């Protein structure tokens, strides 16, 4: 890493690969032979059409997105999807099931309720969302228009896995994957719709990616704003109006990096498992720091931990920052610390963090 | 201008000042002493709070935005505002008046009609929107919730002016200023709400600025998506969810440029008038090229012109591109050519364009 840069453990926006930033910097005044910055390009130009086309193709390749799914490049973050999902999908039975695994899942449910009968089928609110609740298939409504989950819970450091993923039968499974997309392979065919803000593993804030099964497009409620109808964007190749062109370009560079020097998604996942293990292994034997999540629900991306002493937590965060390990403060609802170790966090950053924690532990026991 | 760069006459996204691109490039891996790219910064960090705060303060200063108005940094483009405006404002009488001066104004009206009684009070559709229609104050509904206009019409090259601006009395005037904001001073107090996509005069695509009178906030219709309620964003300093942080940073740099080396908005306006005069003066005496708009309705930002011969138009566009004057093709609804000469287009670019047109005219008469 460049010597003037820090290891940034922010929950998002978060680190981007230097490989990407260096390219973006060098191409800022002139992209290829275009004589323009990507920021200055008409979205209708052939140069930009190539960029957005490459970005989609690269995402489809990385995630093995099957035929029959559309990829949409939208704006407004996951918070906009909290409304777009019900406005577009809650139109057959008018009923949907939600699993509440954290603040964002709850916000999705609260927004969904405005548009139909949205039921909570499982929740881990009883223990500050520190685990993934079991979803009993018998409890699911077979007539629901969808079942909504938040796949990885950024604040609490929990994640669904292929094993804990609810089996929803013919009910489309809808997942907020903002903080886990592209961290490891997922079987897209298990989902009806996946959405993700870009600012954790894909690029800058201001871009939202939606992967949607084609049969779920075209059923929006009456009076749905044109810009909130998936059909508007699917029918126009995400260019109904000007898309966030520069964010799409950065996302393309991130995918180039992932599938170029990083060797692809399977290798990325292996690296992510190594990073997470380093940190969890240390936490599990530490006498000062405790992880807040146990067992198989542990996220590969967000690792919360506490000392149990708020003053010591604060001292740790402050000293870590001075050592170039920044944004380790935990979310106020959990307290303590949180290390977000997305794809772009090098393993050296995690090693440096663990070494720093060991030294801090020696000093404070 | 750097030698490998072109003069880009695109209608938007469009040219950005090299001064801005150079700073963005040099700060891409490390902003100040932060050790991070702005793209990587938590939106809750003090470094980013400073950026968004400076951006708003700078915009307020540039446009002399009075007390009693809020500035919101949103996503989704003007097309999202076509729905947000009625969802938030069409809630007292449920009636609004629209002036139709082009395709975008018409789209705004079509979206507005979904939410209430939206009346067309004037239109220039009869002559391909080549003029600004007079709005008879007697025709306006004094009970309307708002009167909507598109201030500058990007496709057709027409603009309202302080003189032709409708006098709407106590009815809030709502204006789409996407392609004219920051091109010259405007009296903000004449408007209830102004919105603008950033990608012409303010920064990259993916950022939408809304300037709204405070009393118009907080009256959204039932079932308005949370993200489409101005109150959501006004109450959270545009940080209800992650804003398009990098686009806001570039917007701040553009405002730094405008009020630094460019000398402020009044001087920018003077420069814009000079650029437009250069082009219109040539067009008015040319025997080959004709401007499509006459008199005081002429836009300072978008200048459409035709030869009357589609084959010759195409040859011109192609040869101009070879000479480093790109994106001069007109919109298909007008045909011919269009030179968009936003703030960041240097006067040298307009001079080079006029010289090229003169040479082309000599060759083709």
XYZ file of C-alpha atoms in Angstrom:
730
model
C 0.000 0.000 0.000
C 1.135 3.546 -0.713
C 2.893 4.918 2.351
C 0.583 7.874 2.837
C -2.518 5.691 2.909
C -4.313 4.206 5.920
C -6.093 0.912 6.490
C -9.728 1.960 6.506
C -12.107 -0.358 8.377
C -15.173 1.764 7.592
C -18.516 -0.021 7.169
C -19.067 1.870 3.918
C -18.165 3.831 1.911
C -14.971 1.902 2.397
C -11.615 0.991 0.912
C -11.194 0.608 -2.818
C -8.311 -1.278 -4.433
C -5.307 0.955 -5.102
C -5.186 -0.741 -8.503
C -8.569 0.871 -9.219
C -7.749 4.279 -7.752
C -4.492 4.475 -9.692
C -6.255 3.758 -12.970
C -9.020 6.229 -12.167
C -6.437 8.865 -11.332
C -4.394 8.328 -14.477
C -7.495 8.301 -16.706
C -9.153 11.274 -15.008
C -8.333 13.809 -17.711
C -8.423 11.468 -20.667
C -9.975 8.004 -20.887
C -8.217 5.950 -23.547
C -8.148 7.963 -26.760
C -11.476 9.699 -26.040
C -9.939 13.038 -25.096
C -12.384 13.195 -22.170
C -12.794 12.124 -18.580
C -15.390 9.387 -18.111
C -17.179 11.990 -15.976
C -17.563 14.217 -19.017
C -18.800 11.577 -21.431
C -22.268 11.566 -22.853
C -24.031 8.482 -21.520
C -25.198 7.938 -25.104
C -21.639 7.846 -26.466
C -20.186 4.610 -27.778
C -17.317 4.914 -25.270
C -19.705 4.927 -22.329
C -21.938 2.248 -23.829
C -18.849 0.080 -23.909
C -18.130 0.806 -20.247
C -21.621 -0.003 -18.992
C -21.791 -3.064 -21.252
C -18.439 -4.330 -19.970
C -19.507 -3.642 -16.394
C -22.661 -5.708 -16.754
C -20.877 -8.539 -18.585
C -18.184 -8.598 -15.935
C -20.702 -8.697 -13.081
C -22.635 -11.482 -14.794
C -19.413 -13.458 -15.181
C -18.222 -12.843 -11.621
C -21.525 -13.897 -10.054
C -22.486 -16.486 -12.701
C -25.801 -14.712 -13.166
C -28.017 -17.094 -15.127
C -30.084 -16.295 -18.192
C -33.484 -14.947 -17.238
C -32.105 -12.340 -14.833
C -31.662 -8.662 -15.621
C -28.968 -6.421 -14.138
C -30.004 -2.835 -13.432
C -27.726 0.066 -12.516
C -29.818 2.411 -10.388
C -29.486 5.199 -7.848
C -30.846 5.899 -4.384
C -29.220 3.160 -2.325
C -30.774 0.188 -0.600
C -33.157 2.610 1.125
C -34.833 3.251 -2.213
C -35.107 -0.485 -2.793
C -37.019 -0.763 0.490
C -39.847 0.981 -1.409
C -39.172 -0.242 -4.948
C -39.409 -3.892 -3.925
C -42.970 -3.676 -2.537
C -44.110 -1.167 -5.178
C -43.109 -3.633 -7.890
C -43.615 -7.028 -6.275
C -46.374 -6.667 -3.668
C -49.072 -6.773 -6.313
C -50.455 -10.290 -6.502
C -51.530 -11.329 -2.989
C -50.434 -8.034 -1.437
C -48.678 -10.030 1.295
C -44.975 -10.480 2.019
C -42.830 -12.066 4.733
C -39.787 -10.380 6.276
C -36.946 -11.724 8.416
C -35.649 -9.062 10.793
C -31.925 -9.437 11.388
C -31.030 -5.817 12.070
C -31.800 -2.169 11.642
C -31.729 -2.231 7.845
C -33.952 -5.297 7.583
C -36.366 -3.577 9.952
C -36.371 -0.404 7.878
C -37.133 -2.472 4.793
C -40.081 -4.051 6.606
C -41.355 -0.714 7.919
C -41.339 0.722 4.402
C -42.908 -2.438 2.963
C -45.835 -2.246 5.408
C -46.917 1.003 3.809
C -47.770 -0.894 0.647
C -49.272 -4.162 1.864
C -49.510 -6.798 4.538
C -45.906 -7.385 5.609
C -45.423 -9.975 8.291
C -42.352 -10.609 10.462
C -41.670 -14.345 10.279
C -38.469 -14.367 12.346
C -36.378 -11.858 14.251
C -33.190 -11.719 16.290
C -34.017 -8.391 17.914
C -34.203 -10.124 21.336
C -30.396 -10.371 21.475
C -29.333 -7.209 19.646
C -29.402 -9.062 16.343
C -26.308 -11.038 17.307
C -27.459 -14.187 15.479
C -29.403 -15.300 12.432
C -32.805 -16.585 13.536
C -34.047 -19.897 12.241
C -36.835 -19.538 9.715
C -39.347 -22.362 9.997
C -40.578 -23.151 6.469
C -43.967 -24.049 7.946
C -44.285 -20.451 9.150
C -43.827 -18.975 5.679
C -46.867 -17.873 3.730
C -46.906 -19.861 0.469
C -49.083 -17.112 -1.037
C -46.659 -14.307 -0.165
C -45.442 -12.159 -3.043
C -41.919 -12.459 -1.658
C -39.779 -13.267 1.368
C -37.314 -10.490 2.252
C -33.983 -10.932 4.017
C -30.870 -8.861 4.606
C -28.124 -11.320 3.689
C -25.228 -9.756 5.603
C -25.898 -7.433 8.518
C -23.294 -4.695 8.441
C -23.951 -3.305 11.903
C -24.148 -6.607 13.785
C -21.674 -8.763 11.860
C -24.013 -11.630 11.073
C -24.648 -13.319 7.774
C -26.899 -15.841 6.154
C -25.139 -18.712 4.442
C -26.248 -21.252 1.836
C -27.117 -23.494 4.790
C -29.186 -20.955 6.783
C -30.821 -19.332 3.781
C -34.593 -19.786 4.115
C -36.169 -22.225 1.715
C -39.053 -20.261 0.290
C -40.286 -22.672 -2.372
C -42.050 -20.812 -5.158
C -42.095 -17.557 -3.178
C -39.387 -15.250 -4.594
C -36.576 -14.657 -2.127
C -35.516 -10.996 -2.062
C -32.164 -10.128 -0.513
C -30.368 -6.945 0.421
C -26.757 -7.920 -0.296
C -25.206 -4.475 0.059
C -22.415 -5.596 2.363
C -21.722 -9.074 1.032
C -22.149 -8.998 -2.731
C -19.006 -10.168 -4.541
C -17.421 -11.406 -1.302
C -18.036 -15.055 -2.203
C -20.005 -17.002 -4.798
C -23.771 -17.227 -4.287
C -26.322 -19.288 -6.157
C -28.261 -16.486 -7.831
C -30.978 -18.913 -8.924
C -32.137 -19.193 -5.309
C -33.195 -15.534 -5.411
C -35.940 -13.628 -7.170
C -34.272 -10.277 -6.596
C -30.959 -9.127 -5.137
C -30.075 -5.502 -4.503
C -26.914 -3.857 -3.245
C -25.538 -0.397 -2.715
C -22.135 -0.247 -4.399
C -20.211 1.473 -1.632
C -18.885 -1.608 0.141
C -17.619 -4.140 -2.397
C -18.420 -2.637 -5.793
C -17.492 1.019 -6.038
C -18.491 4.479 -4.893
C -21.705 5.523 -3.150
C -24.427 6.605 -5.548
C -24.772 3.380 -7.506
C -27.223 0.607 -6.632
C -27.163 -2.703 -8.455
C -30.341 -4.769 -8.830
C -30.349 -8.331 -10.134
C -33.919 -9.316 -10.881
C -35.632 -12.361 -12.367
C -37.353 -11.234 -15.540
C -40.821 -12.464 -14.590
C -40.821 -10.077 -11.612
C -40.555 -7.031 -13.885
C -43.645 -5.268 -15.172
C -46.135 -5.617 -12.338
C -45.718 -2.295 -10.512
C -48.598 -0.795 -8.557
C -50.594 2.044 -10.014
C -49.040 5.423 -9.280
C -45.574 3.963 -8.799
C -43.180 6.784 -9.758
C -41.767 6.056 -13.230
C -38.256 6.046 -11.780
C -39.307 3.458 -9.148
C -40.655 0.998 -11.723
C -38.089 -1.692 -12.576
C -39.670 -1.899 -16.033
C -38.580 1.669 -16.799
C -34.927 0.778 -16.299
C -35.032 -2.777 -17.664
C -36.613 -1.498 -20.863
C -33.912 1.122 -21.357
C -30.729 -0.745 -20.452
C -30.489 1.383 -17.269
C -30.410 4.505 -19.463
C -33.975 5.799 -19.159
C -32.312 8.911 -17.824
C -28.646 9.683 -17.200
C -27.216 6.914 -15.020
C -24.426 7.553 -12.471
C -21.827 7.136 -15.191
C -18.649 7.629 -13.194
C -19.749 5.255 -10.426
C -20.493 2.625 -13.085
C -17.006 3.122 -14.517
C -15.411 2.628 -11.086
C -17.554 -0.477 -10.566
C -16.242 -1.799 -13.880
C -12.660 -1.180 -12.714
C -13.371 -2.992 -9.424
C -14.677 -5.968 -11.401
C -11.610 -5.836 -13.671
C -9.451 -6.002 -10.551
C -11.484 -8.808 -8.994
C -11.315 -10.966 -12.095
C -7.825 -9.874 -13.136
C -5.095 -9.589 -10.507
C -7.302 -11.066 -7.771
C -7.959 -14.209 -9.804
C -11.760 -14.244 -9.661
C -14.524 -14.595 -7.116
C -13.553 -18.019 -5.778
C -10.060 -16.779 -4.946
C -11.488 -13.574 -3.515
C -13.693 -15.674 -1.225
C -10.696 -17.732 -0.128
C -8.803 -14.545 0.697
C -11.835 -13.186 2.580
C -12.052 -16.385 4.634
C -8.352 -16.100 5.498
C -8.732 -12.500 6.594
C -11.794 -13.228 8.709
C -10.192 -16.306 10.301
C -7.123 -14.310 11.300
C -9.312 -11.875 13.164
C -11.824 -14.335 14.660
C -9.041 -16.728 15.743
C -7.344 -13.940 17.618
C -10.629 -12.718 19.142
C -11.599 -16.219 20.283
C -8.469 -16.570 22.406
C -8.115 -12.951 23.530
C -8.610 -12.175 27.199
C -9.336 -8.523 26.481
C -11.482 -8.472 23.345
C -14.671 -10.486 22.779
C -16.398 -11.037 19.471
C -20.143 -10.284 19.641
C -21.200 -13.035 17.218
C -20.599 -16.752 17.592
C -20.374 -19.706 15.247
C -21.572 -20.016 11.720
C -23.544 -16.754 11.678
C -20.305 -14.770 11.678
C -19.920 -12.364 8.800
C -16.830 -12.497 6.594
C -17.147 -8.751 6.021
C -17.997 -7.066 9.326
C -16.438 -8.139 12.613
C -17.742 -6.430 15.768
C -15.905 -6.871 19.069
C -15.886 -5.266 22.509
C -13.715 -5.039 25.611
C -16.732 -4.563 27.852
C -15.308 -1.244 29.043
C -16.500 1.761 26.973
C -13.554 3.903 28.095
C -11.090 1.229 26.999
C -12.973 0.815 23.694
C -12.621 4.545 23.085
C -8.909 4.461 23.928
C -8.413 1.554 21.549
C -10.183 3.304 18.667
C -8.157 6.453 19.213
C -4.784 4.715 19.446
C -5.576 2.524 16.453
C -6.314 5.619 14.403
C -2.938 7.056 15.346
C -1.409 3.824 14.065
C -3.136 4.217 10.672
C -5.992 1.803 11.401
C -9.049 4.013 10.999
C -12.827 3.852 11.413
C -12.823 1.025 13.950
C -15.554 2.523 16.126
C -18.560 0.212 16.347
C -22.120 1.234 15.552
C -23.785 2.894 18.537
C -26.379 0.102 18.771
C -23.651 -2.491 19.427
C -20.935 -0.317 20.930
C -17.274 -1.260 21.031
C -15.446 -1.774 17.781
C -16.187 -3.071 14.312
C -13.652 -3.992 11.652
C -15.171 -4.035 8.192
C -12.860 -6.086 6.023
C -14.363 -5.901 2.566
C -12.711 -7.242 -0.581
C -10.401 -4.242 -0.950
C -8.913 -4.598 2.552
C -5.535 -6.285 2.029
C -4.623 -9.163 4.333
C -1.717 -6.979 5.510
C -4.309 -4.591 6.979
C -5.875 -7.380 9.028
C -2.448 -8.633 10.132
C -1.524 -5.132 11.222
C -4.818 -4.826 13.109
C -4.310 -8.132 14.925
C -0.737 -7.186 15.832
C -1.967 -3.859 17.131
C -4.680 -5.570 19.173
C -2.131 -7.985 20.661
C 0.088 -5.106 21.705
C -2.897 -3.211 23.120
C -3.958 -6.323 25.018
C -0.466 -6.690 26.546
C -0.566 -3.061 27.634
C -4.030 -3.232 29.176
C -4.270 -6.453 31.143
C -6.298 22.880 -22.516
C -4.209 19.720 -22.312
C -3.194 18.675 -25.799
C -4.777 15.235 -25.697
C -8.180 16.632 -24.758
C -11.099 17.528 -27.008
C -13.695 20.281 -26.882
C -16.807 18.397 -25.859
C -20.117 20.017 -26.837
C -22.214 17.264 -25.256
C -25.597 18.220 -23.791
C -24.670 16.397 -20.594
C -22.784 14.768 -19.028
C -20.430 17.386 -20.380
C -17.099 19.119 -19.937
C -15.678 19.724 -16.500
C -12.983 22.293 -15.748
C -9.475 20.866 -16.084
C -8.740 22.671 -12.832
C -11.267 20.325 -11.188
C -10.147 17.161 -12.959
C -6.509 17.809 -12.097
C -7.319 18.215 -8.416
C -9.535 15.128 -8.443
C -6.783 13.150 -10.127
C -4.071 14.267 -7.713
C -6.275 13.649 -4.653
C -7.620 10.299 -5.889
C -5.426 8.132 -3.650
C -5.195 10.506 -0.725
C -7.370 13.504 0.094
C -5.446 16.007 2.181
C -3.932 14.185 5.146
C -6.806 11.701 5.385
C -4.884 8.780 3.909
C -7.983 7.932 1.848
C -9.697 8.752 -1.412
C -12.887 10.775 -0.974
C -14.572 7.760 -2.595
C -13.472 5.612 0.354
C -14.510 7.967 3.133
C -17.292 7.208 5.527
C -20.040 9.745 4.887
C -20.182 10.129 8.684
C -16.495 11.104 8.911
C -15.529 14.645 9.838
C -13.561 14.923 6.579
C -16.647 14.236 4.494
C -18.891 16.376 6.697
C -16.518 19.227 5.926
C -16.788 18.545 2.188
C -20.593 18.460 2.077
C -20.790 21.476 4.391
C -18.371 23.453 2.205
C -20.275 22.392 -0.901
C -23.575 23.675 0.456
C -22.053 26.906 1.778
C -20.369 27.506 -1.559
C -23.578 26.899 -3.514
C -25.512 29.208 -1.183
C -22.890 31.912 -1.724
C -22.713 31.464 -5.502
C -26.483 31.644 -5.961
C -27.184 34.019 -3.060
C -29.685 31.529 -1.683
C -31.707 33.388 0.949
C -32.500 32.219 4.455
C -35.622 30.105 4.501
C -34.442 27.795 1.710
C -32.932 24.368 2.200
C -30.356 22.782 -0.104
C -30.686 19.017 -0.601
C -28.158 16.717 -2.263
C -30.186 13.859 -3.755
C -29.979 11.131 -6.381
C -32.127 10.013 -9.290
C -31.874 12.973 -11.639
C -34.549 15.430 -12.702
C -36.695 12.453 -13.730
C -37.073 11.554 -10.054
C -38.054 15.140 -9.288
C -40.866 14.838 -11.830
C -42.494 12.544 -9.238
C -41.090 14.032 -6.024
C -42.487 17.480 -6.779
C -46.133 16.368 -7.045
C -45.799 13.759 -4.285
C -44.652 16.491 -1.911
C -46.411 19.608 -3.178
C -49.661 18.509 -4.837
C -51.377 18.074 -1.501
C -53.434 21.177 -0.800
C -55.736 21.795 -3.778
C -54.390 18.786 -5.698
C -54.068 21.033 -8.756
C -50.970 22.312 -10.550
C -50.176 24.263 -13.721
C -47.425 23.279 -16.161
C -45.776 25.183 -19.009
C -44.658 22.805 -21.763
C -41.487 24.028 -23.444
C -40.005 20.704 -24.493
C -39.739 17.001 -24.000
C -38.543 17.222 -20.392
C -41.241 19.691 -19.356
C -43.774 17.353 -20.948
C -42.411 14.352 -19.095
C -42.670 16.306 -15.838
C -46.324 17.072 -16.623
C -47.104 13.470 -17.612
C -45.674 12.232 -14.316
C -47.440 14.986 -12.365
C -50.848 14.025 -13.814
C -50.575 10.659 -12.093
C -50.865 12.414 -8.736
C -53.397 15.180 -9.325
C -55.038 17.588 -11.722
C -52.174 18.965 -13.786
C -53.134 21.494 -16.409
C -51.096 22.735 -19.378
C -51.308 26.526 -19.280
C -48.969 27.244 -22.194
C -47.025 25.231 -24.728
C -44.671 25.766 -27.636
C -45.137 22.280 -29.053
C -46.737 23.771 -32.209
C -43.317 24.911 -33.472
C -41.047 22.141 -32.164
C -40.548 24.065 -28.925
C -38.456 26.671 -30.707
C -39.711 29.517 -28.515
C -40.860 30.280 -24.970
C -44.633 30.682 -24.958
C -46.165 33.645 -23.215
C -47.890 32.744 -19.974
C -50.968 34.882 -19.398
C -51.239 35.481 -15.638
C -55.043 35.493 -16.003
C -54.841 31.887 -17.187
C -53.027 30.706 -14.067
C -54.982 28.986 -11.331
C -54.504 31.018 -8.130
C -55.413 27.894 -6.147
C -52.774 25.718 -7.825
C -50.281 24.024 -5.527
C -47.510 25.099 -7.885
C -46.639 26.279 -11.382
C -43.965 24.139 -13.068
C -41.529 25.280 -15.735
C -38.348 23.992 -17.317
C -36.101 27.057 -17.193
C -33.633 26.146 -19.927
C -34.579 23.620 -22.583
C -31.493 21.590 -23.393
C -32.819 19.941 -26.541
C -34.346 23.035 -28.165
C -31.993 25.775 -27.004
C -34.601 28.034 -25.441
C -34.590 29.663 -22.040
C -36.788 31.636 -19.737
C -35.328 34.904 -18.515
C -36.165 37.214 -15.629
C -38.403 39.080 -18.104
C -40.301 36.054 -19.479
C -40.525 34.197 -16.164
C -44.210 33.721 -15.319
C -45.519 35.819 -12.467
C -47.289 33.290 -10.320
C -48.200 35.426 -7.304
C -48.548 33.310 -4.211
C -48.424 30.066 -6.188
C -44.954 28.518 -5.750
C -42.956 28.519 -8.965
C -41.133 25.216 -9.487
C -38.290 25.124 -12.003
C -36.166 22.403 -13.543
C -32.840 24.236 -13.921
C -30.701 21.236 -14.845
C -29.078 22.896 -17.838
C -28.849 26.489 -16.649
C -28.094 26.444 -12.937
C -24.920 28.398 -12.112
C -24.725 29.839 -15.630
C -25.891 33.273 -14.454
C -27.389 34.796 -11.312
C -31.083 34.103 -10.654
C -33.358 35.586 -8.042
C -33.994 32.474 -5.957
C -36.752 34.229 -4.019
C -38.981 34.098 -7.104
C -39.046 30.301 -6.820
C -40.595 27.875 -4.392
C -38.440 24.984 -5.552
C -35.549 24.590 -7.984
C -34.077 21.259 -8.982
C -31.141 20.370 -11.198
C -29.213 17.310 -12.251
C -25.531 18.040 -11.675
C -24.180 16.690 -14.949
C -24.191 19.935 -16.920
C -22.872 22.789 -14.794
C -22.227 21.282 -11.372
C -20.440 17.963 -11.544
C -20.883 14.322 -12.465
C -24.129 12.486 -13.203
C -25.672 10.885 -10.144
C -26.166 14.017 -8.056
C -29.354 16.085 -8.046
C -29.527 19.383 -6.206
C -32.841 20.639 -4.819
C -33.302 24.159 -3.438
C -36.609 24.283 -1.613
C -38.461 26.892 0.428
C -38.828 25.502 3.927
C -42.609 25.843 4.100
C -42.945 23.417 1.177
C -41.301 20.620 3.156
C -43.342 18.233 5.256
C -46.585 17.872 3.302
C -45.964 14.686 1.315
C -48.848 12.486 0.277
C -49.587 9.303 2.175
C -47.582 6.361 0.868
C -44.850 8.570 -0.576
C -41.690 6.427 -0.497
C -39.519 7.598 2.421
C -36.698 8.385 -0.013
C -39.087 10.550 -2.110
C -40.136 12.719 0.838
C -38.146 15.969 0.973
C -38.614 15.919 4.742
C -36.520 12.739 5.015
C -33.510 14.442 3.472
C -34.040 17.932 4.940
C -34.237 16.433 8.415
C -30.972 14.554 7.994
C -28.757 17.077 6.217
C -28.979 14.952 3.039
C -27.500 12.020 4.998
C -30.579 9.911 5.738
C -28.710 7.235 3.847
C -25.322 7.324 2.123
C -25.308 10.272 -0.282
C -23.355 10.213 -3.580
C -20.243 11.332 -1.745
C -17.782 11.533 -4.621
C -20.192 13.470 -6.834
C -20.709 15.951 -3.983
C -16.930 16.351 -3.698
C -16.603 17.078 -7.415
C -19.479 19.562 -7.147
C -17.585 21.293 -4.350
C -14.479 21.479 -6.560
C -16.557 22.953 -9.396
C -17.873 25.606 -7.020
C -14.319 26.281 -5.785
C -13.308 26.840 -9.405
C -16.310 29.029 -10.163
C -15.734 31.279 -7.181
C -11.940 31.072 -7.287
C -10.137 31.330 -10.628
C -13.362 32.166 -12.500
C -14.104 35.123 -10.262
C -17.659 34.275 -9.256
C -21.065 33.839 -10.838
C -21.392 37.356 -12.286
C -18.099 36.952 -14.153
C -19.087 33.446 -15.221
C -22.310 34.878 -16.667
C -20.354 37.539 -18.525
C -18.097 34.853 -20.003
C -21.145 32.753 -20.948
C -22.720 35.724 -22.732
C -19.488 36.295 -24.669
C -19.318 32.656 -25.724
C -22.961 32.560 -26.808
C -22.678 35.863 -28.683
C -19.672 34.615 -30.616
C -21.688 31.659 -31.836
C -25.039 33.398 -32.415
C -23.354 36.325 -34.204
C -21.705 33.948 -36.589
C -24.903 31.926 -37.105
C -26.973 35.065 -37.775
C -24.804 36.044 -40.722
C -23.959 32.582 -42.026
C -25.344 31.571 -45.427
C -24.931 27.884 -44.632
C -25.941 27.452 -41.000
C -29.203 28.686 -39.443
C -29.941 28.926 -35.738
C -33.278 27.320 -34.809
C -34.171 29.823 -32.079
C -34.600 33.573 -32.470
C -34.387 36.561 -30.200
C -34.523 36.714 -26.470
C -35.560 33.096 -25.959
C -32.094 31.926 -27.001
C -30.295 29.801 -24.464
C -26.823 30.742 -23.305
C -26.059 27.065 -22.787
C -27.427 25.090 -25.745
C -27.227 26.388 -29.301
C -28.977 24.305 -31.985
C -28.378 25.022 -35.661
C -29.017 23.345 -39.015
C -27.895 23.503 -42.619
C -31.227 22.262 -43.896
C -29.484 19.315 -45.552
C -29.256 16.216 -43.337
C -26.351 14.784 -45.360
C -24.388 17.991 -44.961
C -25.227 18.079 -41.227
C -23.833 14.576 -40.877
C -20.680 15.492 -42.791
C -20.197 18.525 -40.556
C -20.556 16.523 -37.352
C -18.095 13.928 -38.594
C -15.468 16.403 -39.777
C -15.813 18.463 -36.605
C -15.146 15.365 -34.537
C -11.977 14.717 -36.509
C -10.941 18.264 -35.631
C -11.414 17.634 -31.900
C -14.853 19.258 -31.628
C -17.034 16.406 -30.404
C -20.690 15.645 -29.671
C -22.117 18.299 -31.981
C -24.944 16.108 -33.290
C -28.337 17.640 -32.526
C -31.135 15.827 -30.729
C -33.173 13.702 -33.130
C -36.307 15.788 -32.485
C -34.605 18.936 -33.821
C -32.022 17.410 -36.134
C -28.900 19.195 -37.339
C -26.368 20.240 -34.746
C -26.293 21.461 -31.170
C -23.389 23.061 -29.373
C -23.756 22.866 -25.615
C -21.456 25.480 -24.161
C -21.776 25.081 -20.422
C -19.605 26.889 -17.882
C -16.652 24.544 -18.341
C -16.415 25.104 -22.105
C -13.540 27.555 -22.550
C -14.059 30.486 -24.918
C -11.211 29.003 -26.980
C -13.457 26.032 -27.713
C -16.195 28.278 -29.073
C -13.668 30.247 -31.118
C -12.299 27.035 -32.561
C -15.844 25.877 -33.370
C -16.710 29.147 -35.143
C -13.448 29.033 -37.104
C -14.202 25.459 -38.085
C -17.733 26.405 -39.180
C -16.377 29.290 -41.267
C -13.956 26.970 -43.026
C -16.692 24.386 -43.556
C -18.974 27.073 -44.938
C -16.296 28.205 -47.428
C -15.855 24.612 -48.559
C -19.566 23.871 -48.982
C -21.143 26.864 -50.670
